XYZ file of C-alpha atoms in Angstrom:
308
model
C -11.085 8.314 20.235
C -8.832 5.076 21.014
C -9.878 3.517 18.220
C -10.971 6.971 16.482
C -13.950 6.965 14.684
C -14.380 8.267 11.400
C -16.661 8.921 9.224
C -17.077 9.933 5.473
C -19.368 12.095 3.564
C -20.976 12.009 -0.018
C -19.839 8.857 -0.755
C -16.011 9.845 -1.158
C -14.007 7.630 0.702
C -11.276 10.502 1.361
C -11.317 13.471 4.037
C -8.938 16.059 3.936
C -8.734 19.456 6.252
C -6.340 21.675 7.449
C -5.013 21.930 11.084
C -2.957 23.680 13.203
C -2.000 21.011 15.794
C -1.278 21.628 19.392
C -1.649 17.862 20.927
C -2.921 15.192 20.021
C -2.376 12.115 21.830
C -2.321 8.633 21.221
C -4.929 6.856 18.895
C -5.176 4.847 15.934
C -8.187 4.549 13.342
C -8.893 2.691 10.542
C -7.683 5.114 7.668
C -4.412 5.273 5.995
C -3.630 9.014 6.790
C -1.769 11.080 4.807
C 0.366 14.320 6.717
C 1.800 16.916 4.663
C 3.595 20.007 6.698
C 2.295 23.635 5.345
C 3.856 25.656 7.651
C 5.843 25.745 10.492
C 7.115 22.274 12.134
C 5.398 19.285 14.682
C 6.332 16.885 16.098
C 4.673 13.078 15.413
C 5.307 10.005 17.043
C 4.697 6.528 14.777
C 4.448 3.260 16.843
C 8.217 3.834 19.031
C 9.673 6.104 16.543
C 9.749 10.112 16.714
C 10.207 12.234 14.172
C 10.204 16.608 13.686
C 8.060 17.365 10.385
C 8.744 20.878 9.219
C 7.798 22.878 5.808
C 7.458 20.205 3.127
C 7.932 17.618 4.777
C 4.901 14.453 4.731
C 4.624 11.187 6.591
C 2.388 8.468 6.027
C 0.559 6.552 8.625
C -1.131 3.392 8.383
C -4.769 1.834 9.444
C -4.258 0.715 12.296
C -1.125 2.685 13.359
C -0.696 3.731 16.890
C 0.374 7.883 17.059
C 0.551 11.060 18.472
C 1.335 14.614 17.660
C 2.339 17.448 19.610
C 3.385 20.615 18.416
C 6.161 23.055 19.154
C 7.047 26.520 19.925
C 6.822 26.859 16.486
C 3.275 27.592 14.679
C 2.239 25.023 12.424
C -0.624 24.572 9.605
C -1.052 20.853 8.444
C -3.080 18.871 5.416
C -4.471 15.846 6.486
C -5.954 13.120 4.092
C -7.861 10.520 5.086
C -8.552 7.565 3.286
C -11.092 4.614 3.895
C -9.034 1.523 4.588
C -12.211 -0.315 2.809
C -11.965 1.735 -0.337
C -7.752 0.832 -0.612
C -8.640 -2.498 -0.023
C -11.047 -2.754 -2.646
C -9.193 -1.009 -4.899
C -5.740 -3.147 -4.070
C -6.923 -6.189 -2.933
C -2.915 -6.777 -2.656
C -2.505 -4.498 -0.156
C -3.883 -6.650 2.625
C 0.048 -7.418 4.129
C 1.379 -3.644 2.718
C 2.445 -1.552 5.204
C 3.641 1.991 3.756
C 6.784 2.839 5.276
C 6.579 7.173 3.792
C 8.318 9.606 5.896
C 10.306 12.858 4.860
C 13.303 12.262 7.584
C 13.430 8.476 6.675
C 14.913 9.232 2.967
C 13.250 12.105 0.696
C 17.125 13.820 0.854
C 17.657 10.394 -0.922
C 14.547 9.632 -3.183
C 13.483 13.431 -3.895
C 11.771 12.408 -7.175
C 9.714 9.950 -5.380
C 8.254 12.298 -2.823
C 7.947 14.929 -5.458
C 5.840 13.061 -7.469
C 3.566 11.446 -4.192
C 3.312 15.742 -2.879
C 2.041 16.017 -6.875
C -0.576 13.893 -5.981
C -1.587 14.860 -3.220
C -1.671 19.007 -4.576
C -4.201 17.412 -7.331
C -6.207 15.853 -4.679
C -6.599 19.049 -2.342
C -7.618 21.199 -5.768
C -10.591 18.496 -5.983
C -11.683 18.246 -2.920
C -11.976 21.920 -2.298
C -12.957 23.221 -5.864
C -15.212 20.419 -7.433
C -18.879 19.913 -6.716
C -21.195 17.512 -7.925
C -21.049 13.891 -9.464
C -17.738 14.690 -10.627
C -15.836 15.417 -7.729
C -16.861 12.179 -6.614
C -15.289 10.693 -9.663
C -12.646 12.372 -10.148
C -11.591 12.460 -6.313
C -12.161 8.419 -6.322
C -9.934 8.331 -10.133
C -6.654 10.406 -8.701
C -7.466 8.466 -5.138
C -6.616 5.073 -6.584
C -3.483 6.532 -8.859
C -2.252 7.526 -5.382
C -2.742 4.816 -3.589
C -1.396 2.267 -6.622
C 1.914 4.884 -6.581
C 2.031 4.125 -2.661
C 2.025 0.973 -2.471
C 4.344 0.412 -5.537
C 6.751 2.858 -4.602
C 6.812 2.928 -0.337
C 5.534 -0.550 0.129
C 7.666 -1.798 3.275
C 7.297 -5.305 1.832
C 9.142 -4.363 -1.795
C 11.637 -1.653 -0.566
C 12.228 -2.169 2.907
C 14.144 1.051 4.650
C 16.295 1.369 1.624
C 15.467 3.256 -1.906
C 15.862 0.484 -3.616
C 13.251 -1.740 -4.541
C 13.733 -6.249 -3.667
C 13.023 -8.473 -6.551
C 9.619 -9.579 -7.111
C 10.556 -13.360 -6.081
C 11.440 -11.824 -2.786
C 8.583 -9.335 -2.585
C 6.161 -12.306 -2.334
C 8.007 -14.875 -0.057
C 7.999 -11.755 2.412
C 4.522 -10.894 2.093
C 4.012 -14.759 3.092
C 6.253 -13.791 6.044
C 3.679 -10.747 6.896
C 1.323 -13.165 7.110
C 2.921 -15.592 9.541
C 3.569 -12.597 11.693
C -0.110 -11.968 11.350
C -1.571 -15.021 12.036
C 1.070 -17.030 14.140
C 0.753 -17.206 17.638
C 4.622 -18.633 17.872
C 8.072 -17.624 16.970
C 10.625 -19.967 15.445
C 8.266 -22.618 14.334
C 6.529 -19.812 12.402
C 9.442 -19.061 10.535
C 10.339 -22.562 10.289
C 7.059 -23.108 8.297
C 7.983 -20.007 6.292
C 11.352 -21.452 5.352
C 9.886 -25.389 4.097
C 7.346 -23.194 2.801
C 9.717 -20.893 0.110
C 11.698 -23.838 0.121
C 14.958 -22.245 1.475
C 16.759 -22.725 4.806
C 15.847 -21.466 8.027
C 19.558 -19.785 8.581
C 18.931 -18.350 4.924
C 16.075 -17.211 5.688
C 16.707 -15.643 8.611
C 19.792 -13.237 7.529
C 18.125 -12.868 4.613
C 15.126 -11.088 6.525
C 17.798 -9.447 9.059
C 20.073 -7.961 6.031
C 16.881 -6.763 4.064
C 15.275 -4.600 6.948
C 17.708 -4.604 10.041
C 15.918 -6.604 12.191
C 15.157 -10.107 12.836
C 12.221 -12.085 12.511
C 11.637 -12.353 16.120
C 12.385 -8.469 16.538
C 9.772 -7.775 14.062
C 7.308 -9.792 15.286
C 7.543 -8.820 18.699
C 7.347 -5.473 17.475
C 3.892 -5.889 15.762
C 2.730 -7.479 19.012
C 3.768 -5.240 21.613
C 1.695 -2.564 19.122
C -1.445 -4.455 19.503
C -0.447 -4.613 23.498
C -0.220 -0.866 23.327
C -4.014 -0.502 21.986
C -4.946 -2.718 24.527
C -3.612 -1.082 27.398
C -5.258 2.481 26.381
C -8.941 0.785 24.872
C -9.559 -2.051 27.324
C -9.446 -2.883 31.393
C -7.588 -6.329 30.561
C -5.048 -7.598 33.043
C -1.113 -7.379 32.047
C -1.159 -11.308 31.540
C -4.351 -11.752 29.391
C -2.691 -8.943 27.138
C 0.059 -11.049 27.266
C -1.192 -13.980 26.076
C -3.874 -12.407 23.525
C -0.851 -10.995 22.148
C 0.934 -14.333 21.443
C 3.738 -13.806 24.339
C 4.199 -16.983 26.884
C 4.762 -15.237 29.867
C 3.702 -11.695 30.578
C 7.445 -11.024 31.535
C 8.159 -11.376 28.041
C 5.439 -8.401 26.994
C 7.326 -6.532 29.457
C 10.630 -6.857 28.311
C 10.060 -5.875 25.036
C 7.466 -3.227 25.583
C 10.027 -1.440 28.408
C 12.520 -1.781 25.308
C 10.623 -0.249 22.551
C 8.578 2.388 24.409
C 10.543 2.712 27.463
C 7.812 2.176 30.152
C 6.357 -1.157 31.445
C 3.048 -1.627 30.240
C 1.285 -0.775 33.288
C 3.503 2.559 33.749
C 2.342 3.302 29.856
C -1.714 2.444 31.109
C -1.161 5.042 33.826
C 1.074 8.105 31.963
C -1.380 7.446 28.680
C -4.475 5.968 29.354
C -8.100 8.863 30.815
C -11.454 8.842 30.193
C -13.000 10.326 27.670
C -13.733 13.863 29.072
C -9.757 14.342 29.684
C -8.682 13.192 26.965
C -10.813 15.045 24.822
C -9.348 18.312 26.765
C -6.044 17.036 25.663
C -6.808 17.143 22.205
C -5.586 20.471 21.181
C -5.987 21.973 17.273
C -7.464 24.470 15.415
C -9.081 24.120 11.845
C -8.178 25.917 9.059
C -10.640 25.848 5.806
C -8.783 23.253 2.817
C -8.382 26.584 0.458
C -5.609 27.158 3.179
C -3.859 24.246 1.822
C -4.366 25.615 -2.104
C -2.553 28.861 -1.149
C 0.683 26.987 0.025
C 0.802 23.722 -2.388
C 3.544 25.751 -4.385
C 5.747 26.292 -1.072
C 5.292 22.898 -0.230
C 6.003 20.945 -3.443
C 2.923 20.577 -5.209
C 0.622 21.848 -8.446
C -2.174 21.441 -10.262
């Protein structure tokens, strides 16, 4: 399960079913997954951030994200797409450095149109998947795929909109997809951003409030942030000592992976092996849902914002 495996049929790069979710705890796989609330509420954790779903509400999270979900006293029925990470990539080569930042309590009271139009999608999708058959539902389901995924990326992008609702000019969309990419491939912190900065040909200071006033953090913050993430998969998929997850994560000194792991998900990393980490038998008997056939989903698109 840590990474989870999965697997798609009849050559459609998309899986979508119905749950009602209990628990499910912490794993990652390599499919942008889509989460749309039918009924009732859950709860979902995304990297160090929680967040309460109810009716309506949808959350995106990315290959490669590190969650959990766990519901609530509350019963809850949930639509789940997922999509091959290969197939977006193929489809948006640009995509490599996106990272879709979707979630109903971050801004839909905000952006309403926006959401309205991604829960369109997504209604059109579920009609296919559950009502076609044949070479066309291959097509069709692979057609309406890449509109969603191209409305996405254009319209929840991380890189072009930050937290905000409104969208960065495309000169600044691009020198911060170079920054993804230093945060991606640099094993060091200031000189990183230093090279970033000759790079754009703009100052370092510039630079760096630019990047702090566009997303509320700094540089460092958000690189540490995307390391300590990749610590976090390590510590529940590997036997690796606290230093060599240190340093395989680009941090000095393991004390460093510890301060800013005990800051983001308030346990040291070797308190987060213990609470989080089993073998495979226990955690598979703490992975608690029951499936619902997709036509479940049909029956409630019009509650929850959708149509043909």
């Amino acid at each position: 399960m840590r990474p989870e495996i999965i697997k798609f049929a009849n050559g459609i790069p998309v899986k979508a079913f119905v749950r009602s979710v209990g628990k499910y705890p912490y794993h990652w796989h390599d499919a942008l997954e889509i989460i749309l609330v039918l009924k009732g509420s859950f709860n979902i954790r995304m990297g160090t951030e929680d967040h309460l779903l109810y009716e309506g509400s949808i959350a995106v999270v990315n290959a490669g994200e590190l969650h959990r979900m766990e519901g609530n006293e509350q019963e809850n029925q949930i639509l789940f797409f997922q999509i091959d990470d290969r197939f977006y990539k193929s489809v948006l080569p640009d995509s490599k450095y996106s990272f879709i930042y979707c979630c109903s309590t971050y801004h839909e009271a905000e952006a309403p149109e926006k959401y309205g139009k991604l829960k369109d999608y997504i209604a059109r999708l579920a009609v296919i998947l559950n009502e076609q058959t044949g070479v066309n539902r291959q097509k069709d389901a692979e057609h309406l795929l890449t509109a969603l995924l191209a409305y996405l990326t254009d319209n929840f992008n991380y890189l072009r909109w930050g937290p905000g609702k409104a969208a960065f000019e495309e000169k600044q969309v691009e020198r911060l997809r170079q920054m993804a990419e230093h945060i991606n491939n640099s094993h060091s912190v200031n000189p990183g951003l230093k090279d970033l900065a000759a790079e754009v040909n703009i100052s370092l200071y510039h630079l760096s409030h630019d990047i702090k006033n566009k997303f509320g953090y700094t540089f460092q913050e958000l690189l540490f942030y995307s390391r300590i993430e990749q610590a976090a998969k390590l510590l529940l998929s590997t036997d690796e000592r606290i230093i060599d997850i240190a340093m395989e994560c680009g941090f000095s000194d393991s004390k460093y992976l510890i301060k800013h792991f005990r800051q983001n998900y308030k346990y040291s990393p070797s308190e987060f092996r213990k609470k989080y980490r089993t073998d495979a038998k226990t955690l598979a008997s703490q992975t608690q849902y029951h499936e619902y056939p997709l036509s479940e989903a049909i029956k409630c698109i019009g509650i929850s914002g959708g149509g043909k």
